[in-house]
Coordinates of C-alpha atoms and ligand atoms in Angstrom, one line a residue:
M29 CA 18.3 -13.3 -4.7
A30 CA 18.5 -12.6 -8.3
I31 CA 20.1 -9.2 -9.1
E32 CA 18.4 -7.1 -11.6
G33 CA 21.1 -5.5 -13.8
P34 CA 22.7 -3.1 -14.4
A35 CA 23.8 -2.8 -10.8
A36 CA 25.1 0.2 -9.0
I37 CA 27.2 0.5 -5.8
I38 CA 27.1 3.8 -3.7
L39 CA 29.9 4.2 -1.2
A40 CA 28.6 5.8 1.9
A41 CA 30.3 4.2 4.9
G42 CA 32.6 6.9 5.9
Q43 CA 32.2 9.3 8.7
G44 CA 33.3 12.4 6.7
K45 CA 35.6 13.5 9.5
R46 CA 36.2 16.9 7.7
M47 CA 32.5 17.7 8.3
K48 CA 33.0 17.6 12.1
S49 CA 29.6 16.1 12.6
D50 CA 27.7 13.4 14.5
R51 CA 25.7 12.6 11.4
A52 CA 26.8 10.5 8.6
K53 CA 28.2 12.9 5.9
V54 CA 25.9 11.7 3.2
L55 CA 22.9 12.5 5.2
H56 CA 23.7 16.2 5.3
E57 CA 21.1 17.9 3.3
V58 CA 21.2 19.9 0.1
C59 CA 18.1 21.9 -0.7
G60 CA 16.1 19.9 1.9
R61 CA 17.2 16.3 0.9
P62 CA 20.0 14.2 2.1
M63 CA 22.9 14.0 -0.4
I64 CA 22.7 10.2 -0.7
S65 CA 19.1 10.5 -1.9
Y66 CA 20.2 12.5 -5.0
V67 CA 22.8 9.9 -5.8
V68 CA 20.3 7.0 -5.4
D69 CA 18.0 8.9 -7.8
A70 CA 20.7 9.5 -10.3
A71 CA 21.8 5.8 -10.3
R72 CA 18.2 4.7 -10.7
G73 CA 17.5 7.3 -13.4
A74 CA 20.6 6.1 -15.2
G75 CA 18.9 2.6 -15.4
A76 CA 20.4 0.7 -12.4
G77 CA 18.0 -2.0 -11.5
T78 CA 19.7 -2.8 -8.2
I79 CA 21.5 -0.4 -5.9
V80 CA 23.7 -1.4 -3.3
V81 CA 24.6 1.2 -0.6
V82 CA 27.7 0.6 1.5
V83 CA 27.1 1.7 5.1
G84 CA 29.3 1.8 8.1
F85 CA 29.5 4.9 10.3
A86 CA 26.0 5.6 11.7
A87 CA 24.5 2.9 9.6
D88 CA 21.1 3.1 11.4
Q89 CA 20.8 6.6 10.2
L90 CA 21.2 5.5 6.7
Y91 CA 18.8 2.6 7.0
E92 CA 16.2 5.0 8.3
A93 CA 16.8 7.6 5.5
L94 CA 16.6 5.1 2.7
A95 CA 13.7 3.0 4.1
G96 CA 11.1 2.6 1.5
E97 CA 13.5 2.7 -1.5
P98 CA 12.4 -0.7 -2.9
D99 CA 15.5 -1.2 -5.1
V100 CA 18.1 -0.5 -2.5
L101 CA 20.2 -3.2 -0.7
F102 CA 22.7 -2.5 2.0
A103 CA 26.1 -3.9 2.5
E104 CA 27.9 -3.2 5.8
Q105 CA 31.5 -2.2 5.9
K106 CA 32.3 -2.6 9.5
E107 CA 35.8 -0.9 9.4
Q108 CA 36.5 1.8 6.9
L109 CA 39.6 0.4 5.3
G110 CA 39.2 2.4 2.0
T111 CA 37.0 2.7 -1.0
G112 CA 38.4 -0.4 -2.6
H113 CA 37.5 -2.4 0.5
A114 CA 34.1 -0.8 0.5
V115 CA 33.3 -2.2 -2.9
K116 CA 34.6 -5.5 -1.9
V117 CA 32.1 -6.0 0.9
C118 CA 29.3 -6.0 -1.8
R119 CA 30.6 -9.2 -3.3
P120 CA 28.4 -11.5 -1.3
L121 CA 25.3 -9.5 -2.2
L122 CA 26.1 -9.5 -6.0
E123 CA 27.5 -13.1 -6.1
G124 CA 26.3 -14.8 -9.4
Y125 CA 25.6 -11.5 -11.0
E126 CA 27.7 -11.0 -14.2
G127 CA 27.3 -7.7 -15.9
P128 CA 28.0 -4.0 -15.5
V129 CA 28.1 -2.3 -12.1
M130 CA 28.4 1.4 -11.7
V131 CA 30.3 2.6 -8.7
L132 CA 29.5 6.0 -7.2
V133 CA 30.2 7.9 -4.0
G134 CA 27.4 9.1 -1.8
D135 CA 28.9 12.6 -1.3
E136 CA 28.3 13.9 -4.8
P137 CA 24.7 15.1 -4.7
L138 CA 25.0 17.0 -8.0
L139 CA 25.2 13.9 -10.1
R140 CA 22.5 13.7 -12.8
P141 CA 20.9 10.6 -14.4
E142 CA 21.7 11.5 -18.0
P143 CA 25.5 11.6 -18.0
L144 CA 25.6 8.4 -15.9
A145 CA 23.2 6.7 -18.4
D146 CA 25.7 7.7 -21.0
L147 CA 28.5 6.0 -18.9
F148 CA 26.6 2.8 -18.9
D149 CA 26.2 3.1 -22.7
R150 CA 29.8 3.8 -23.3
Q151 CA 30.9 0.8 -21.2
R152 CA 28.6 -1.4 -23.2
R153 CA 29.7 -0.1 -26.6
E154 CA 33.4 -0.3 -25.7
R155 CA 33.0 -3.7 -24.0
A156 CA 35.3 -2.2 -21.3
D157 CA 36.2 -3.9 -18.1
C158 CA 36.3 -0.4 -16.6
L159 CA 34.8 2.8 -18.1
L160 CA 35.9 5.7 -16.0
G161 CA 34.0 9.0 -16.4
T162 CA 36.4 11.9 -15.8
A163 CA 35.9 15.7 -15.5
E164 CA 38.1 18.7 -16.0
V165 CA 37.8 21.2 -13.2
A166 CA 39.1 24.6 -12.4
D167 CA 40.3 23.6 -8.9
P168 CA 41.3 19.9 -8.7
T169 CA 42.2 20.2 -4.9
G170 CA 41.3 17.1 -3.1
F171 CA 40.5 14.9 -6.1
G172 CA 42.4 12.0 -7.6
R173 CA 44.2 13.0 -10.8
I174 CA 44.1 11.2 -14.1
L175 CA 47.5 10.3 -15.5
R176 CA 47.8 9.7 -19.2
D177 CA 50.7 8.8 -21.4
S178 CA 52.0 11.1 -24.2
A179 CA 49.5 9.6 -26.5
G180 CA 46.7 10.4 -24.2
R181 CA 46.0 6.9 -23.0
F182 CA 44.9 6.4 -19.6
L183 CA 47.7 5.1 -17.2
R184 CA 46.3 5.4 -13.7
I185 CA 44.7 7.5 -11.0
V186 CA 47.0 9.2 -8.4
E187 CA 45.3 10.5 -5.2
Q188 CA 46.2 14.1 -4.2
R189 CA 48.2 12.9 -1.2
D190 CA 50.3 10.7 -3.4
C191 CA 50.8 13.2 -6.2
A192 CA 54.2 14.3 -7.3
P193 CA 54.3 18.1 -7.5
E194 CA 53.9 18.2 -11.3
E195 CA 51.0 15.8 -11.1
R196 CA 49.1 18.2 -8.7
A197 CA 48.7 20.6 -11.6
I198 CA 46.6 18.1 -13.6
R199 CA 43.0 19.3 -13.8
E200 CA 41.5 16.1 -15.1
I201 CA 40.1 14.4 -12.2
N202 CA 38.5 11.2 -11.0
P203 CA 34.9 12.0 -9.9
S204 CA 34.5 8.4 -8.7
C205 CA 32.0 7.6 -11.5
Y206 CA 33.0 4.1 -12.7
V207 CA 31.4 1.4 -14.7
F208 CA 33.1 -2.0 -14.1
Q209 CA 32.3 -5.3 -15.7
L210 CA 31.7 -8.2 -13.2
P211 CA 33.2 -10.5 -12.3
A212 CA 36.6 -9.0 -13.5
L213 CA 36.4 -6.4 -10.9
W214 CA 36.4 -8.8 -8.0
D215 CA 39.7 -10.4 -9.0
A216 CA 41.3 -6.9 -9.3
L217 CA 40.2 -5.8 -5.9
D218 CA 41.8 -8.9 -4.4
R219 CA 45.1 -7.8 -5.9
I220 CA 45.2 -4.2 -4.7
G221 CA 47.3 -3.3 -1.8
T222 CA 47.6 -0.5 0.8
G223 CA 50.8 1.0 -0.3
N224 CA 49.7 4.6 -0.2
A225 CA 49.8 7.8 2.0
Q226 CA 46.6 6.6 3.9
G227 CA 47.4 2.9 4.1
E228 CA 44.0 2.1 2.7
Y229 CA 42.6 -0.1 -0.1
Y230 CA 42.0 2.4 -2.8
L231 CA 39.4 1.7 -5.5
T232 CA 41.4 4.1 -7.7
D233 CA 43.9 1.4 -8.1
A234 CA 41.5 -1.0 -9.6
P235 CA 41.5 0.4 -13.1
E236 CA 45.4 0.0 -13.3
Q237 CA 45.1 -3.4 -11.8
L238 CA 42.6 -4.4 -14.4
M239 CA 44.9 -3.3 -17.2
R240 CA 47.8 -5.4 -15.7
Q241 CA 45.5 -8.4 -15.9
G242 CA 44.9 -7.6 -19.6
G243 CA 41.6 -6.0 -19.1
K244 CA 40.3 -3.1 -21.3
V245 CA 40.1 0.3 -19.4
R246 CA 38.9 3.6 -20.8
A247 CA 38.9 6.9 -19.2
Q248 CA 36.7 9.4 -21.0
N249 CA 36.4 13.1 -20.1
V250 CA 32.6 13.3 -20.3
L251 CA 31.4 14.7 -17.1
A252 CA 30.7 18.3 -16.2
A253 CA 32.6 19.9 -13.4
D254 CA 29.3 21.1 -11.7
D255 CA 28.0 17.5 -11.6
V256 CA 30.8 16.1 -9.8
L257 CA 31.4 18.4 -6.8
G258 CA 32.4 16.1 -3.9
V259 CA 31.2 17.3 -0.5
N260 CA 34.0 16.8 2.0
T261 CA 33.6 20.0 4.1
R262 CA 30.8 22.4 5.2
Q263 CA 32.3 24.8 2.6
H264 CA 31.6 22.2 -0.2
L265 CA 28.1 21.7 1.2
A266 CA 27.4 25.3 0.9
Q267 CA 28.7 25.3 -2.8
A268 CA 26.6 22.2 -3.6
E269 CA 23.5 24.0 -2.1
A270 CA 24.1 27.0 -4.2
I271 CA 24.4 24.9 -7.4
M272 CA 21.4 22.8 -6.7
Q273 CA 19.3 25.9 -5.7
A274 CA 20.2 27.5 -9.1
R275 CA 19.1 24.3 -10.8
I276 CA 15.8 24.3 -9.0
Q277 CA 15.0 27.9 -9.6
D278 CA 16.0 27.5 -13.3
R279 CA 13.5 24.7 -13.6
W280 CA 10.6 26.7 -12.3
M281 CA 11.5 29.8 -14.2
T282 CA 11.5 27.6 -17.4
E283 CA 8.0 26.5 -16.2
G284 CA 6.8 30.0 -16.1
V285 CA 7.4 31.2 -12.5
S286 CA 8.9 34.6 -11.8
I287 CA 11.6 34.7 -9.2
I288 CA 12.4 38.4 -8.6
D289 CA 15.7 37.9 -6.7
P290 CA 17.1 34.4 -7.2
R291 CA 20.0 34.9 -4.8
N292 CA 17.7 35.8 -2.0
T293 CA 15.1 33.1 -2.5
H294 CA 15.3 29.5 -1.4
I295 CA 13.1 26.7 -2.9
D296 CA 13.1 23.2 -1.7
G297 CA 13.8 20.5 -4.4
R298 CA 10.4 18.9 -3.6
A299 CA 8.3 22.0 -4.1
V300 CA 5.9 22.4 -7.0
I301 CA 5.0 25.8 -8.4
G302 CA 2.4 26.9 -10.8
R303 CA 2.9 29.3 -13.8
D304 CA 2.6 33.0 -13.4
T305 CA 3.3 32.8 -9.7
V306 CA 5.6 35.5 -8.5
I307 CA 8.1 34.9 -5.8
R308 CA 9.4 38.0 -4.2
P309 CA 12.8 38.4 -2.4
F310 CA 13.7 36.6 0.9
S311 CA 11.1 34.0 0.6
V312 CA 11.8 30.4 1.7
V313 CA 9.8 27.4 0.5
S314 CA 10.8 24.4 2.5
G315 CA 9.7 20.8 2.1
D316 CA 7.0 19.3 -0.2
V317 CA 5.0 22.6 -0.7
T318 CA 2.6 23.0 -3.7
I319 CA 1.9 26.5 -4.9
G320 CA -0.8 27.1 -7.5
E321 CA -0.9 29.5 -10.4
R322 CA -0.9 33.2 -10.3
C323 CA 0.0 33.2 -6.5
K324 CA 2.0 36.1 -5.0
I325 CA 4.6 35.0 -2.5
G326 CA 6.6 37.3 -0.3
P327 CA 8.6 39.3 0.3
F328 CA 9.8 37.5 3.4
A329 CA 7.3 34.6 3.2
H330 CA 8.0 31.1 4.8
L331 CA 5.9 28.2 3.3
R332 CA 6.6 24.9 5.0
A333 CA 6.2 21.2 4.6
G334 CA 2.8 19.9 3.6
T335 CA 1.5 23.3 2.6
R336 CA -0.7 23.5 -0.5
L337 CA -1.8 26.8 -2.0
A338 CA -4.5 26.8 -4.7
D339 CA -4.4 29.4 -7.5
D340 CA -4.5 33.2 -6.9
V341 CA -3.4 33.0 -3.2
E342 CA -1.4 35.8 -1.8
I343 CA 1.0 35.1 1.0
G344 CA 2.9 38.3 1.9
A345 CA 5.4 39.7 4.3
F346 CA 6.4 37.8 7.4
V347 CA 3.7 35.2 6.9
D348 CA 4.5 31.7 7.9
V349 CA 2.4 28.9 6.6
N350 CA 2.9 25.3 7.9
R351 CA 1.0 22.1 7.0
S352 CA -1.9 24.1 5.7
T353 CA -4.2 24.1 2.7
I354 CA -5.3 27.3 1.4
D355 CA -8.0 27.7 -1.3
S356 CA -8.1 30.3 -4.1
G357 CA -8.3 34.0 -3.7
T358 CA -7.3 34.0 -0.1
I359 CA -5.0 36.7 1.1
A360 CA -2.7 36.8 4.1
R361 CA -0.7 39.9 3.3
H362 CA 1.3 40.5 6.4
L363 CA 2.6 39.1 9.8
A364 CA 0.4 36.0 10.0
Y365 CA 0.8 32.4 11.1
L366 CA -1.3 29.6 9.7
G367 CA -0.4 26.2 11.1
D368 CA -2.4 22.9 10.6
A369 CA -5.1 25.1 8.9
T370 CA -7.6 24.5 6.2
V371 CA -8.6 27.8 4.8
G372 CA -11.3 28.3 2.2
R373 CA -11.7 30.6 -0.8
D374 CA -11.4 34.3 -0.6
V375 CA -10.6 34.5 3.1
N376 CA -8.9 37.6 4.3
V377 CA -6.3 37.0 7.0
G378 CA -5.6 40.3 8.8
G379 CA -2.1 41.4 9.9
G380 CA -1.0 39.7 13.0
A381 CA -3.7 37.0 12.9
I382 CA -2.5 33.6 14.0
T383 CA -3.6 30.1 14.6
A384 CA -2.6 28.9 18.1
N385 CA -2.3 25.3 16.9
F386 CA 0.0 24.0 19.7
D387 CA -1.2 23.3 23.3
G388 CA 2.3 22.5 24.5
A389 CA 1.8 18.7 23.8
R390 CA -0.1 18.4 20.6
K391 CA -1.0 20.2 17.4
H392 CA -4.6 20.9 16.6
P393 CA -6.4 21.8 13.3
T394 CA -8.1 25.1 12.4
M395 CA -10.9 25.2 9.7
I396 CA -11.7 28.6 8.2
G397 CA -14.8 28.7 5.8
D398 CA -15.0 30.6 2.5
G399 CA -15.2 34.4 2.7
A400 CA -14.3 34.6 6.4
R401 CA -12.4 37.7 7.6
L402 CA -9.8 37.5 10.4
G403 CA -9.2 40.8 12.1
A404 CA -5.8 42.2 12.9
N405 CA -4.1 40.5 15.8
S406 CA -6.8 37.9 16.2
V407 CA -5.8 34.6 17.7
L408 CA -7.6 31.3 16.8
V409 CA -7.1 28.7 19.6
A410 CA -7.2 25.3 17.9
P411 CA -9.0 23.1 17.5
V412 CA -11.4 25.7 16.1
E413 CA -13.7 26.1 13.2
I414 CA -14.6 29.5 11.7
G415 CA -17.9 29.3 9.6
A416 CA -18.1 30.7 6.1
G417 CA -18.5 34.4 5.9
A418 CA -17.8 34.8 9.7
V419 CA -15.9 37.9 10.9
V420 CA -13.4 37.8 13.7
A421 CA -12.9 41.3 15.1
A422 CA -9.4 42.8 15.6
G423 CA -7.8 41.6 18.8
A424 CA -10.3 38.8 19.4
V425 CA -9.2 35.6 20.9
V426 CA -11.4 32.8 19.6
P427 CA -11.5 29.8 22.0
R428 CA -11.7 26.2 21.0
G429 CA -15.0 25.4 19.3
K430 CA -17.0 26.9 16.5
V431 CA -18.0 30.2 15.2
A432 CA -21.2 30.1 13.2
P433 CA -21.3 30.9 9.6
G434 CA -21.9 34.6 9.1
A435 CA -21.4 35.5 12.7
T436 CA -19.3 38.3 14.0
V437 CA -17.3 37.6 17.1
A438 CA -15.2 40.0 19.3
G439 CA -13.4 40.3 22.6
V440 CA -11.3 38.0 24.8
P441 CA -12.6 35.4 24.8
A442 CA -14.5 36.1 21.7
R443 CA -18.3 36.2 21.9
P444 CA -20.9 36.8 19.2
M445 CA -21.7 40.5 18.7
K446 CA -25.5 41.4 18.7
P447 CA -26.7 42.4 15.3
P448 CA -27.4 46.1 15.2
A449 CA -30.9 47.1 16.3
G450 CA -33.6 46.9 13.5
E451 CA -32.0 43.7 12.0
Ligands
UD1_23 C1 37.7 9.7 -3.5 C2 38.7 9.1 -4.5 C3 39.3 10.2 -5.4 C4 38.1 10.9 -6.0 C5 37.2 11.4 -5.0 C6 35.8 11.9 -5.8 C7 39.7 7.1 -3.6 C8 40.8 6.5 -2.8 N1 39.8 8.3 -3.8 O1 38.4 10.5 -2.7 O2 40.1 9.7 -6.4 O3 38.6 12.1 -6.7 O4 36.7 10.4 -4.2 O5 34.9 12.4 -5.0 O6 38.7 6.4 -3.9 N2 33.9 5.4 1.9 C9 33.4 4.1 2.3 N3 34.3 3.3 2.9 C10 35.6 3.6 3.2 C11 36.1 4.9 2.7 C12 35.2 5.8 2.0 O7 32.3 3.8 2.1 O8 36.4 2.8 3.7 C13 32.9 6.3 1.1 C14 32.7 7.6 1.9 O9 31.7 7.5 2.8 C15 32.5 8.5 0.7 C16 33.1 7.9 -0.5 O10 33.4 6.6 -0.1 O11 31.1 8.7 0.4 C17 34.4 8.6 -0.8 O12 35.2 8.7 0.3 P1 36.0 10.0 0.6 O13 36.8 9.8 1.9 O14 35.2 11.2 0.5 O15 37.0 10.0 -0.7 P2 37.8 11.2 -1.3 O16 39.0 11.6 -0.5 O17 36.9 12.3 -1.7
CA24 CA1 34.7 12.7 -1.2

């Protein structure tokens, strides 16, 4: 198979022992998406034409999570013998391809395409056998450190475990963002050993090895600390979540959305929000939710996957909306649940009104016509259709079926009320 360059390799075979989890580390989610998805997007956005993901621990979980990514190939690393070995197992897939390959790790969800595209450019301009992007961080704990000579020339990478005490103080770190030229890398990987604290084949030894073979290696401090946060623990996961969440909110505020209390708001990376919408505190938008313009959300609202709000919709306190489409002007101001519902325009959803969409085995739809009014504490037992302009009285339980347009229903089970005498 012909490889479309430039190529990228993403290392994701490790278990991530420090996470203490049955799930592969790179599948833990940041703002609703698995970490590895961000890295795949960043590599693709940087220009990679082919992306090889190295899988091992819980490989099936990764195949499933990345199914449908057309440009992703998988290489299996049966035993996790180290990051150098992980790159080596990609060789059969990339055989015959000569050109740049970017190597990234799957546990850095904050990587962005632009700085990585810049690494590809730099490698090409320098004609380097290895262009290593580095970053200066406040706390280098856990990262490999960049060693330079007195003239500032790159010498090698030293893992934290193998650091001499004075080397630990170095704050220029290896974020594991490399561009190597193929085939020179293969030869270098064949020559690295396991003489280190973990007895593993370290990819971090490859740049030094390339220099020994007469190759050109450049380490350039061009990456931002926030972009290269490596997630090794649940604490790191929470840090990544906070930074990603701030980026998502920043984007929507730039687009004209008001977020009253950013720290107490959570918005999924897949959500789309229209201008002049206001999000009040303690609201959570999870999944691929679309919110129109001038909507009022919260406080304490929960909008879930598949929900679409048109313009001028109000979803207030303790209202949960799941897989529902709501047309403009509709208001659900307090204590309501709308699940699998299609709600028309200018509907009023009273406090405590809910769709009973789950019968214990299956979910069922609810249709609510334009201008309908649902009374306080009413229950709509799905599948059910409420006609346009219909009124459901407070406390009514509407059984499966239909309420005619313009009708008023009341009681348990709800029945049409007779129109007042004279009408
Ligand atoms: C690695 C680097 C370190 C760097 C840091 C940046 C090495 C030896 N060290 O350390 O210099 O500062 O990343 O985040 O490379 N993996 C495999 N197969 C293996 C081992 C690891 O696929 O045999 C994958 C893991 O799933 C993970 C990535 O490689 O996604 C990095 O492994 P990890 O154990 O997190 O390396 P660090 O200790 O963070
Ligand atoms: Ca790591």
